[in-house]
CSV table of C-alpha atoms in Angstrom, one decimal:
chain,number,residue,atom,x,y,z
A,1,MET,CA,16.0,2.2,44.0
A,2,ALA,CA,20.3,1.0,43.9
A,3,GLN,CA,20.2,4.7,41.6
A,4,VAL,CA,18.5,7.2,43.9
A,5,GLN,CA,20.5,5.6,47.2
A,6,ALA,CA,23.8,6.6,45.3
A,7,ILE,CA,23.0,9.6,44.9
A,8,SER,CA,21.1,10.8,48.4
A,9,SER,CA,24.1,8.7,49.9
A,10,CYS,CA,26.4,11.5,49.0
A,11,SER,CA,26.4,13.3,52.6
A,12,SER,CA,27.5,16.8,51.1
A,13,VAL,CA,24.7,17.3,48.7
A,14,ASN,CA,20.9,16.9,48.7
A,15,LEU,CA,19.9,16.1,45.2
A,16,LEU,CA,15.9,16.6,45.5
A,17,PHE,CA,13.6,15.2,43.3
A,18,ARG,CA,10.8,16.0,41.4
A,19,GLY,CA,7.9,13.6,40.7
A,20,SER,CA,7.2,10.4,41.6
A,21,ILE,CA,9.8,7.7,41.8
A,22,LYS,CA,8.2,4.1,40.8
A,23,SER,CA,9.3,0.8,41.7
A,24,SER,CA,11.3,1.0,38.1
A,25,PRO,CA,12.3,4.2,38.8
A,26,ARG,CA,13.4,7.2,36.5
A,27,ILE,CA,15.2,9.7,37.1
A,28,GLN,CA,13.2,13.0,36.4
A,29,ASP,CA,14.2,15.9,34.0
A,30,LYS,CA,15.2,18.5,36.5
A,31,LEU,CA,17.3,18.2,39.7
A,32,TRP,CA,19.2,20.6,42.5
A,33,CYS,CA,21.5,20.2,44.6
A,34,SER,CA,20.5,22.5,48.1
A,35,LYS,CA,24.2,22.9,49.4
A,36,LYS,CA,27.8,23.8,48.0
A,37,LEU,CA,26.3,22.7,44.5
A,38,ASP,CA,23.6,25.8,44.4
A,39,SER,CA,25.9,28.3,42.4
A,40,LEU,CA,25.5,25.7,39.7
A,41,GLN,CA,22.7,26.9,37.1
A,42,GLU,CA,19.9,24.3,37.2
A,43,LEU,CA,20.9,20.6,35.3
A,44,GLY,CA,19.0,19.3,32.7
A,45,VAL,CA,19.0,15.6,32.0
A,46,LYS,CA,19.5,14.8,28.5
A,47,ALA,CA,19.0,11.5,26.4
A,48,SER,CA,22.5,11.1,25.0
A,49,GLU,CA,23.8,9.0,21.8
A,50,PHE,CA,24.5,6.0,23.2
A,51,ASN,CA,20.9,5.4,25.2
A,52,GLY,CA,21.6,6.4,28.4
A,53,LEU,CA,21.5,9.5,30.0
A,54,ALA,CA,23.8,12.6,31.2
A,55,ILE,CA,23.6,16.3,32.6
A,56,SER,CA,24.4,19.7,31.3
A,57,HIS,CA,25.2,22.5,32.7
A,58,SER,CA,26.8,25.5,31.4
A,59,ARG,CA,29.5,27.3,34.4
A,60,SER,CA,30.9,24.2,36.2
A,61,SER,CA,32.0,21.2,35.8
A,62,PHE,CA,31.6,18.5,38.3
A,63,ALA,CA,34.6,17.6,40.5
A,64,SER,CA,33.7,16.1,43.6
A,65,PRO,CA,33.1,12.3,44.2
A,66,CYS,CA,29.4,13.4,45.5
A,67,ALA,CA,29.1,14.3,42.1
A,68,THR,CA,30.9,11.6,40.0
A,69,GLN,CA,28.6,9.5,42.1
A,70,ALA,CA,25.1,11.6,40.8
A,71,ILE,CA,26.3,11.4,37.4
A,72,GLN,CA,27.1,7.3,37.7
A,73,ALA,CA,23.9,6.7,39.4
A,74,VAL,CA,21.6,8.6,36.0
A,75,LEU,CA,23.4,7.0,33.6
A,76,ALA,CA,22.4,3.6,35.3
A,77,ASN,CA,18.9,4.2,35.2
A,78,ASP,CA,16.5,3.0,32.8
A,79,LYS,CA,18.0,2.3,29.8
A,80,GLU,CA,14.8,2.3,27.7
A,81,THR,CA,14.3,6.2,28.5
A,82,SER,CA,16.1,7.9,25.6
A,83,SER,CA,14.8,10.6,25.4
A,84,SER,CA,14.3,13.5,28.1
A,85,THR,CA,11.2,14.6,29.2
A,86,ALA,CA,9.8,18.2,30.6
A,87,VAL,CA,8.4,17.1,34.5
A,88,GLY,CA,5.3,15.7,34.5
A,89,GLU,CA,5.1,14.3,31.1
A,90,LYS,CA,5.9,11.0,29.8
A,91,PRO,CA,9.3,10.3,28.4
A,92,LEU,CA,9.7,10.1,24.8
A,93,ARG,CA,10.1,6.7,23.0
A,94,LYS,CA,12.9,7.8,20.8
A,95,LYS,CA,14.0,11.4,19.8
A,96,LEU,CA,13.4,12.2,16.2
A,97,ASN,CA,14.0,15.2,14.2
A,98,LYS,CA,10.9,15.4,11.3
A,99,VAL,CA,8.5,13.2,10.3
A,100,VAL,CA,6.5,12.6,6.9
A,101,LEU,CA,3.3,11.1,7.8
A,102,ALA,CA,1.2,9.3,5.3
A,103,TYR,CA,-2.6,11.9,5.6
A,104,SER,CA,-6.0,11.6,4.6
A,105,GLY,CA,-7.3,14.4,7.1
A,106,GLY,CA,-9.6,11.2,9.2
A,107,LEU,CA,-9.6,10.7,12.6
A,108,ASP,CA,-7.1,8.1,12.0
A,109,THR,CA,-4.2,10.4,10.7
A,110,SER,CA,-5.7,13.8,12.5
A,111,VAL,CA,-5.1,11.9,15.8
A,112,ILE,CA,-1.5,10.3,14.8
A,113,VAL,CA,0.3,14.2,14.6
A,114,PRO,CA,-0.3,15.0,18.0
A,115,TRP,CA,0.8,11.5,19.1
A,116,LEU,CA,4.1,11.7,16.8
A,117,ARG,CA,5.1,15.1,18.5
A,118,GLU,CA,3.9,13.6,21.7
A,119,ASN,CA,6.2,10.0,22.0
A,120,TYR,CA,9.1,10.9,19.7
A,121,GLY,CA,9.2,14.7,20.4
A,122,CYS,CA,9.2,15.3,16.6
A,123,GLU,CA,7.6,17.9,14.3
A,124,VAL,CA,5.3,16.0,11.7
A,125,VAL,CA,5.1,17.2,8.1
A,126,CYS,CA,1.8,15.5,6.5
A,127,PHE,CA,2.2,14.0,3.0
A,128,THR,CA,-1.1,13.3,0.2
A,129,ALA,CA,-0.9,11.2,-2.6
A,130,ASP,CA,-3.5,12.1,-5.0
A,131,VAL,CA,-3.7,9.0,-6.5
A,132,GLY,CA,-7.4,9.9,-8.2
A,133,GLN,CA,-9.6,8.9,-5.2
A,134,GLY,CA,-11.7,12.3,-5.5
A,135,ILE,CA,-11.1,16.2,-4.9
A,136,LYS,CA,-13.9,15.7,-2.1
A,137,GLU,CA,-11.2,13.7,-0.3
A,138,LEU,CA,-8.2,16.5,-0.7
A,139,GLU,CA,-11.2,19.3,0.5
A,140,GLY,CA,-9.7,21.6,3.3
A,141,LEU,CA,-6.0,18.8,4.1
A,142,GLU,CA,-3.8,22.0,4.7
A,143,ALA,CA,-6.4,23.3,7.2
A,144,LYS,CA,-6.9,19.7,9.2
A,145,ALA,CA,-3.0,19.4,9.4
A,146,LYS,CA,-1.6,22.7,10.7
A,147,ALA,CA,-4.6,22.8,12.9
A,148,SER,CA,-3.9,19.0,14.5
A,149,GLY,CA,-0.5,20.1,14.5
A,150,ALA,CA,1.4,19.3,11.6
A,151,CYS,CA,3.6,22.1,10.3
A,152,GLN,CA,3.3,21.3,6.6
A,153,LEU,CA,1.2,19.7,4.2
A,154,VAL,CA,2.7,18.2,1.0
A,155,VAL,CA,0.3,17.0,-1.5
A,156,LYS,CA,1.1,15.4,-4.9
A,157,ASP,CA,-0.1,14.5,-8.1
A,158,LEU,CA,0.3,11.3,-8.2
A,159,GLN,CA,-2.2,10.3,-11.0
A,160,GLU,CA,0.0,10.0,-15.0
A,161,GLU,CA,2.6,8.1,-12.4
A,162,PHE,CA,-0.2,5.7,-11.1
A,163,VAL,CA,-1.7,4.5,-14.5
A,164,LYS,CA,1.8,4.4,-15.9
A,165,ASP,CA,4.5,3.4,-14.0
A,166,TYR,CA,2.3,0.6,-12.0
A,167,ILE,CA,-1.0,-0.2,-13.1
A,168,PHE,CA,0.0,-1.0,-16.6
A,169,PRO,CA,2.9,-2.9,-15.7
A,170,CYS,CA,0.9,-5.6,-14.3
A,171,LEU,CA,-1.5,-5.5,-16.8
A,172,ARG,CA,0.9,-6.1,-18.9
A,173,ALA,CA,1.9,-8.6,-17.2
A,174,GLY,CA,-1.7,-10.4,-16.8
A,175,ALA,CA,-1.3,-10.1,-12.7
A,176,ILE,CA,-4.1,-11.2,-10.7
A,177,TYR,CA,-4.5,-12.1,-7.6
A,178,GLU,CA,-6.3,-15.7,-6.4
A,179,ARG,CA,-8.1,-15.5,-9.8
A,180,LYS,CA,-10.0,-12.6,-9.0
A,181,TYR,CA,-8.7,-8.9,-7.6
A,182,LEU,CA,-7.0,-6.8,-9.8
A,183,LEU,CA,-4.8,-5.5,-7.2
A,184,GLY,CA,-6.2,-1.5,-6.8
A,185,THR,CA,-5.0,-1.2,-3.2
A,186,SER,CA,-1.3,-3.6,-3.6
A,187,MET,CA,-0.5,-0.7,-6.9
A,188,ALA,CA,-1.1,2.2,-5.1
A,189,ARG,CA,0.8,1.6,-1.8
A,190,PRO,CA,4.4,1.5,-3.3
A,191,VAL,CA,3.7,4.7,-5.5
A,192,ILE,CA,2.8,6.3,-2.4
A,193,ALA,CA,5.2,5.2,-0.3
A,194,LYS,CA,7.7,6.0,-2.9
A,195,ALA,CA,6.9,9.6,-3.2
A,196,MET,CA,7.2,9.6,0.9
A,197,VAL,CA,10.6,8.7,0.8
A,198,ASP,CA,11.4,11.9,-1.9
A,199,VAL,CA,9.2,14.1,0.4
A,200,ALA,CA,11.3,12.7,3.5
A,201,ARG,CA,14.6,13.2,1.6
A,202,GLU,CA,13.2,17.5,0.8
A,203,VAL,CA,12.1,18.1,4.0
A,204,GLY,CA,14.8,16.6,5.6
A,205,ALA,CA,13.1,14.3,7.3
A,206,ASP,CA,14.5,11.2,9.6
A,207,ALA,CA,11.6,9.5,9.3
A,208,VAL,CA,7.9,8.1,8.3
A,209,SER,CA,5.3,6.9,9.4
A,210,HIS,CA,1.9,5.3,7.9
A,211,GLY,CA,-2.0,4.9,9.6
A,212,CYS,CA,-2.1,1.0,8.8
A,213,THR,CA,-3.7,-1.3,11.2
A,214,GLY,CA,-1.2,-4.1,12.4
A,215,LYS,CA,-3.7,-6.8,10.8
A,216,GLY,CA,-3.2,-5.6,7.4
A,217,ASN,CA,-1.5,-5.9,4.3
A,218,ASP,CA,-1.3,-2.1,3.7
A,219,GLN,CA,1.8,-2.1,6.3
A,220,VAL,CA,4.1,-4.7,5.1
A,221,ARG,CA,3.7,-2.6,1.2
A,222,PHE,CA,3.9,0.6,2.8
A,223,GLU,CA,7.4,-0.1,5.3
A,224,LEU,CA,9.3,-3.1,2.1
A,225,THR,CA,8.8,0.3,0.2
A,226,PHE,CA,10.8,2.4,2.7
A,227,PHE,CA,13.5,-0.5,3.5
A,228,ALA,CA,14.5,-0.5,-0.4
A,229,LEU,CA,14.5,3.4,-1.4
A,230,ASN,CA,15.7,4.4,2.3
A,231,PRO,CA,17.1,1.9,4.7
A,232,GLU,CA,18.1,4.5,7.0
A,233,LEU,CA,14.7,5.7,7.7
A,234,SER,CA,13.4,5.3,10.9
A,235,VAL,CA,9.0,3.7,10.3
A,236,VAL,CA,6.7,4.8,12.7
A,237,ALA,CA,3.7,3.1,12.8
A,238,PRO,CA,1.3,4.1,15.6
A,239,TRP,CA,-1.8,1.3,15.6
A,240,ARG,CA,1.9,-1.1,16.6
A,241,GLU,CA,2.7,1.3,18.8
A,242,TRP,CA,-0.1,3.2,21.2
A,243,GLU,CA,-2.9,2.5,23.5
A,244,ILE,CA,-5.4,3.5,21.2
A,245,THR,CA,-7.8,0.8,20.5
A,246,GLY,CA,-11.2,1.9,18.6
A,247,ARG,CA,-12.8,5.3,17.4
A,248,GLU,CA,-13.7,6.3,20.7
A,249,ASP,CA,-10.6,5.7,22.0
A,250,ALA,CA,-9.4,8.1,19.1
A,251,ILE,CA,-11.8,10.7,19.9
A,252,GLU,CA,-11.3,11.3,23.1
A,253,TYR,CA,-7.7,10.9,22.6
A,254,ALA,CA,-8.5,14.0,19.9
A,255,LYS,CA,-10.3,16.4,22.1
A,256,LYS,CA,-7.8,16.1,24.9
A,257,HIS,CA,-5.3,17.5,22.2
A,258,ASN,CA,-7.0,20.4,21.0
A,259,VAL,CA,-7.3,18.8,17.6
A,260,PRO,CA,-10.9,19.2,15.6
A,261,VAL,CA,-12.4,16.1,14.8
A,262,PRO,CA,-13.6,15.3,11.9
A,263,VAL,CA,-17.3,15.7,11.2
A,264,THR,CA,-18.0,13.6,8.0
A,265,LYS,CA,-20.1,11.3,8.8
A,266,LYS,CA,-18.6,7.4,9.0
A,267,SER,CA,-19.5,4.7,6.4
A,268,ILE,CA,-20.4,1.3,7.6
A,269,TYR,CA,-17.3,0.3,5.5
A,270,SER,CA,-13.9,0.2,5.5
A,271,ARG,CA,-13.3,1.9,1.7
A,272,ASP,CA,-10.1,2.5,-0.6
A,273,ARG,CA,-10.5,4.3,-3.3
A,274,ASN,CA,-7.9,5.6,-6.5
A,275,LEU,CA,-8.1,5.2,-9.8
A,276,TRP,CA,-8.0,1.7,-10.6
A,277,HIS,CA,-10.9,0.4,-8.4
A,278,LEU,CA,-12.9,1.0,-4.8
A,279,SER,CA,-12.7,-1.7,-2.6
A,280,HIS,CA,-15.3,-1.9,0.5
A,281,GLU,CA,-14.7,-3.9,3.3
A,282,GLY,CA,-16.3,-4.6,7.3
A,283,ASP,CA,-19.5,-4.8,8.5
A,284,ILE,CA,-22.3,-6.9,6.8
A,285,LEU,CA,-19.6,-8.1,4.4
A,286,GLU,CA,-17.3,-9.9,7.2
A,287,ASP,CA,-20.1,-12.4,6.7
A,288,PRO,CA,-18.8,-14.3,3.9
A,289,ALA,CA,-22.1,-15.5,3.7
A,290,ASN,CA,-24.3,-12.5,3.1
A,291,GLU,CA,-25.2,-10.8,0.2
A,292,PRO,CA,-23.3,-6.9,-0.2
A,293,MET,CA,-26.7,-4.0,-0.1
A,294,LYS,CA,-26.9,-2.8,-3.5
A,295,ASP,CA,-27.0,1.0,-1.9
A,296,MET,CA,-22.8,0.3,-1.1
A,297,TYR,CA,-21.9,0.3,-4.5
A,298,MET,CA,-20.0,3.6,-5.7
A,299,MET,CA,-18.6,3.0,-9.3
A,300,SER,CA,-20.7,1.1,-11.0
A,301,VAL,CA,-25.0,0.7,-11.6
A,302,ASP,CA,-26.1,-2.6,-10.4
A,303,PRO,CA,-26.0,-4.9,-14.0
A,304,GLN,CA,-30.3,-5.1,-13.5
A,305,ASP,CA,-30.4,-1.3,-14.0
A,306,ALA,CA,-27.8,-0.8,-16.4
A,307,PRO,CA,-28.6,0.4,-20.5
A,308,ASP,CA,-31.0,-2.1,-22.4
A,309,GLN,CA,-28.8,-1.2,-25.2
A,310,PRO,CA,-25.0,-2.7,-25.5
A,311,GLU,CA,-22.5,-0.1,-26.0
A,312,TYR,CA,-19.4,-1.2,-27.6
A,313,VAL,CA,-15.7,0.0,-26.9
A,314,ASN,CA,-12.4,-0.2,-29.3
A,315,ILE,CA,-9.3,-0.1,-26.8
A,316,GLY,CA,-6.1,0.2,-29.1
A,317,ILE,CA,-3.0,-1.4,-27.9
A,318,VAL,CA,0.8,-0.5,-27.9
A,319,ALA,CA,3.3,-3.7,-27.1
A,320,GLY,CA,1.0,-4.9,-24.3
A,321,ILE,CA,0.1,-1.3,-23.4
A,322,PRO,CA,-3.9,0.6,-23.7
A,323,VAL,CA,-3.1,3.6,-25.9
A,324,SER,CA,-6.5,4.8,-26.9
A,325,VAL,CA,-10.2,4.5,-26.6
A,326,ASN,CA,-12.2,4.6,-29.8
A,327,GLY,CA,-9.7,5.9,-31.8
A,328,LYS,CA,-9.0,8.7,-29.5
A,329,GLU,CA,-5.1,8.6,-28.0
A,330,LEU,CA,-5.2,9.5,-24.0
A,331,SER,CA,-3.1,9.9,-21.4
A,332,PRO,CA,-2.9,6.8,-18.8
A,333,ALA,CA,-5.1,8.2,-16.4
A,334,THR,CA,-7.7,9.8,-19.0
A,335,LEU,CA,-7.5,7.0,-20.4
A,336,LEU,CA,-8.5,5.0,-17.3
A,337,SER,CA,-11.0,7.7,-16.0
A,338,GLU,CA,-12.9,7.7,-19.8
A,339,LEU,CA,-13.6,3.7,-18.8
A,340,ASN,CA,-14.3,3.7,-15.6
A,341,GLU,CA,-16.7,5.8,-16.5
A,342,ILE,CA,-17.8,4.0,-19.5
A,343,GLY,CA,-18.1,0.6,-18.0
A,344,GLY,CA,-19.1,1.8,-14.9
A,345,ARG,CA,-22.7,2.7,-16.6
A,346,HIS,CA,-23.2,-0.4,-17.5
A,347,GLY,CA,-22.5,-2.6,-14.1
A,348,ILE,CA,-18.4,-3.9,-15.4
A,349,GLY,CA,-16.6,-5.1,-12.3
A,350,ARG,CA,-17.7,-6.1,-9.8
A,351,ILE,CA,-15.8,-8.5,-7.5
A,352,ASP,CA,-16.9,-10.4,-4.3
A,353,MET,CA,-14.2,-12.9,-3.1
A,354,VAL,CA,-12.6,-14.4,-0.4
A,355,GLU,CA,-8.7,-13.5,0.1
A,356,ASN,CA,-6.0,-14.5,2.0
A,357,ARG,CA,-3.9,-11.5,3.4
A,358,LEU,CA,-0.2,-11.5,3.7
A,359,VAL,CA,-0.3,-12.0,7.8
A,360,GLY,CA,-2.4,-14.9,7.0
A,361,MET,CA,-6.1,-14.4,8.0
A,362,LYS,CA,-9.0,-15.0,5.5
A,363,SER,CA,-10.9,-11.2,4.6
A,364,ARG,CA,-13.6,-11.0,2.6
A,365,GLY,CA,-13.9,-7.8,0.4
A,366,VAL,CA,-16.3,-6.7,-2.4
A,367,TYR,CA,-14.1,-4.8,-5.6
A,368,GLU,CA,-15.3,-2.1,-8.0
A,369,THR,CA,-12.8,-2.0,-11.2
A,370,PRO,CA,-14.8,-1.1,-14.8
A,371,GLY,CA,-11.8,0.5,-16.7
A,372,GLY,CA,-9.4,-1.9,-15.1
A,373,THR,CA,-11.8,-5.1,-16.3
A,374,ILE,CA,-12.0,-3.9,-19.7
A,375,LEU,CA,-8.3,-3.8,-20.0
A,376,TYR,CA,-7.5,-6.8,-18.4
A,377,THR,CA,-10.3,-8.0,-21.3
A,378,ALA,CA,-8.8,-6.2,-24.2
A,379,VAL,CA,-5.1,-7.0,-23.7
A,380,GLN,CA,-6.2,-10.8,-22.9
A,381,GLU,CA,-8.1,-11.1,-26.0
A,382,LEU,CA,-4.8,-9.6,-28.5
A,383,GLU,CA,-2.3,-11.7,-27.1
A,384,SER,CA,-4.7,-14.7,-28.5
A,385,LEU,CA,-3.2,-13.5,-31.2
A,386,THR,CA,0.2,-12.2,-30.7
A,387,LEU,CA,1.8,-15.0,-28.8
A,388,ASP,CA,2.3,-18.6,-29.3
A,389,ARG,CA,1.0,-21.6,-26.7
A,390,GLU,CA,4.3,-22.2,-25.3
A,391,THR,CA,5.1,-18.0,-24.6
A,392,VAL,CA,1.1,-17.8,-23.2
A,393,GLN,CA,1.5,-20.5,-20.6
A,394,VAL,CA,4.9,-19.1,-19.6
A,395,LYS,CA,3.4,-15.9,-19.3
A,396,ASP,CA,0.2,-17.1,-16.9
A,397,SER,CA,2.4,-19.4,-15.0
A,398,LEU,CA,4.8,-16.0,-13.9
A,399,ALA,CA,1.9,-13.9,-13.9
A,400,LEU,CA,0.7,-15.5,-10.6
A,401,LYS,CA,4.0,-15.2,-9.3
A,402,TYR,CA,4.1,-11.2,-10.0
A,403,ALA,CA,0.6,-10.6,-8.7
A,404,GLU,CA,1.5,-12.4,-5.5
A,405,LEU,CA,4.6,-9.7,-5.4
A,406,VAL,CA,2.7,-7.4,-5.9
A,407,TYR,CA,-0.2,-8.0,-3.9
A,408,ALA,CA,3.2,-8.7,-0.7
A,409,GLY,CA,4.1,-5.2,-1.1
A,410,ARG,CA,7.6,-6.2,-2.9
A,411,TRP,CA,7.2,-4.0,-5.7
A,412,PHE,CA,11.0,-2.9,-5.1
A,413,ASP,CA,11.4,-6.0,-5.2
A,414,PRO,CA,14.6,-7.4,-7.9
A,415,LEU,CA,12.5,-10.4,-9.0
A,416,ARG,CA,9.4,-8.3,-9.6
A,417,GLU,CA,12.0,-5.6,-12.1
A,418,SER,CA,13.4,-9.5,-13.5
A,419,MET,CA,10.1,-10.5,-14.1
A,420,ASP,CA,8.6,-7.5,-15.6
A,421,ALA,CA,11.4,-7.1,-18.1
A,422,PHE,CA,10.9,-10.0,-19.3
A,423,MET,CA,6.4,-9.5,-19.6
A,424,GLU,CA,8.4,-5.8,-21.3
A,425,ASN,CA,9.9,-8.1,-23.8
A,426,ILE,CA,7.7,-10.5,-24.3
A,427,THR,CA,4.8,-8.5,-25.6
A,428,LYS,CA,6.9,-6.5,-27.3
A,429,THR,CA,4.0,-7.7,-30.4
A,430,THR,CA,1.2,-6.9,-28.8
A,431,THR,CA,0.0,-4.5,-31.0
A,432,GLY,CA,-3.3,-3.8,-32.1
A,433,SER,CA,-6.8,-3.4,-31.1
A,434,VAL,CA,-9.7,-4.9,-29.5
A,435,THR,CA,-13.7,-4.0,-29.6
A,436,LEU,CA,-15.8,-5.3,-26.9
A,437,LYS,CA,-19.4,-5.5,-25.8
A,438,LEU,CA,-20.4,-3.9,-22.7
A,439,TYR,CA,-23.8,-5.4,-21.6
A,440,LYS,CA,-25.4,-5.1,-18.2
A,441,GLY,CA,-22.4,-6.3,-15.6
A,442,SER,CA,-21.0,-8.0,-18.5
A,443,VAL,CA,-17.3,-8.1,-21.1
A,444,SER,CA,-17.4,-9.8,-24.4
A,445,VAL,CA,-15.1,-9.9,-27.5
A,446,THR,CA,-16.4,-8.6,-30.5
A,447,GLY,CA,-13.5,-8.0,-33.2
A,448,ARG,CA,-9.9,-8.6,-32.8
A,449,GLN,CA,-6.3,-7.7,-35.1
A,450,SER,CA,-2.6,-6.8,-34.9
A,451,PRO,CA,-0.3,-6.3,-37.6
A,452,HIS,CA,1.4,-8.9,-35.8
A,453,SER,CA,-1.4,-11.6,-35.5
A,454,LEU,CA,0.0,-15.6,-35.8
A,455,TYR,CA,-3.3,-16.5,-36.8
A,456,ARG,CA,-3.6,-17.1,-40.8
A,457,GLN,CA,-6.7,-17.6,-42.8
A,458,ASP,CA,-5.3,-19.5,-44.7
A,459,ILE,CA,-3.9,-22.0,-43.0
A,460,SER,CA,-6.9,-22.1,-40.3
A,461,SER,CA,-9.8,-22.5,-43.2
A,462,PHE,CA,-11.2,-25.7,-44.0
A,463,GLU,CA,-10.7,-25.3,-47.0
A,464,SER,CA,-7.7,-27.0,-48.4
A,465,GLY,CA,-4.7,-25.1,-49.0
A,466,ASP,CA,-1.0,-25.6,-49.9
A,467,ILE,CA,1.0,-24.3,-46.6
A,468,TYR,CA,-1.0,-27.2,-44.2
A,469,ASN,CA,-1.6,-30.9,-46.1
A,470,GLN,CA,-4.1,-32.5,-44.1
A,471,ALA,CA,-2.7,-36.1,-45.2
A,472,ASP,CA,0.2,-34.9,-42.9
A,473,ALA,CA,-1.7,-35.4,-39.6
A,474,ALA,CA,-1.9,-38.5,-39.6
A,475,GLY,CA,2.1,-39.1,-39.0
A,476,PHE,CA,1.9,-36.5,-36.5
A,477,ILE,CA,-1.1,-38.7,-34.1
A,478,ARG,CA,1.1,-41.5,-34.6
A,479,LEU,CA,3.9,-40.1,-33.1
A,480,TYR,CA,2.1,-37.7,-30.4
A,481,GLY,CA,0.5,-40.4,-29.3
A,482,LEU,CA,3.5,-43.5,-29.0
A,483,PRO,CA,3.5,-42.5,-25.2
A,484,MET,CA,-0.3,-44.0,-24.9
A,485,ARG,CA,-0.1,-46.9,-27.7
A,486,VAL,CA,3.8,-48.1,-25.9
A,487,ARG,CA,1.7,-48.3,-22.5
A,488,ALA,CA,-1.1,-50.0,-23.4
A,489,MET,CA,0.6,-52.6,-25.2
A,490,LEU,CA,2.4,-53.4,-21.9
A,491,GLU,CA,-0.5,-53.2,-20.1
A,492,LYS,CA,-2.0,-56.3,-23.3
A,493,GLY,CA,1.0,-57.8,-23.2
A,494,LEU,CA,2.1,-57.1,-26.5
């Protein structure tokens, strides 16, 4: 109450406050003088750049001690209030000019639009990245975004960039997280976040926002990318701030703010789809003991229902990067789409795993990666021809760290970029083709060839040859086994 007393103690003015004053008082937007100041225009309280409050007016200036007291009292007000609000409205958390929001058109992101405007007093630019999630998810987005209160919607087709600059480097590196996960969502987040930073620059935004929850990995992946590419941007994560706790709360908030609630049927699963994979979480999958329902899968048929005849597919590879399918050269995104279709009809690429999230908890997820599974098999099989033993061992050990960095959202970390330079250099000779047999959920290699193959039939043949003299093996074995022989001699007292 000290601020109120400081203002009301002046006998020459009578300041009237609109709105209630609570135990932690906040000076409301507007105040009036009923005496001696009635020649002044209505005074407004607005946020200062130093997070305090200042009183602005257009004509006169305060000269009396009473006025000085009033200013000091207002400046001493609760410093947590960082911006002005209209009478009866709650104070802004912070004043932002324009926010670029990662937008899907679903309930959560539709509600975030008015929430940002209400709590940050900003314009909202919705951004949607096309990373191959399907045309249905992009239909009607502009109308939804503007109906929710956004000033515009920006859509960018990132499919080729996603495959060429994110998926293929991970493929070349052999990056697999915890033995199974082919990093589908992990690779998509940095390409989306990078595009958001670009859009923020294009539209003059000073902040970015996402709809990731505080329990997941994606919040880290988005925000580390923001930090790396533009550390000056403010980041707003509503799920870590607001009081909405579930779908029903979100629906009520949407109705209150006249936001059209999406009428699409909500899946019982939490899914993320892009050109590389489709993930499934939630519902019965939350119990690791439960077998997934047959009708859950969307990219691949049940292997039991796959064709009874196998299908052969040939993958052409140049320097560790796929370039063709069955002799036909294709763009990165087109190549992956083709293999998704081929692999999907044979039930290829289903993974069920319990993984360790970055935030510390375990989660159970089911992934469909038909084209990706084919490509990983092809690249690794070609490397069996083109890389020597020591190189494969070092590459595989680095691949584990590479996968961990990507999973943790550190795509733009100098360490990953340096490791990628190693992977690019070491696979310069991984060029050739691999033929694979697809049959009822399985992928097996039937042939591989490369102009840089280290395999020599004249050396490997059981027939005698001039390059390898079998008699040389005796000396090699004696030297190679010398440490074991010495230890045995010591134990026997020899």
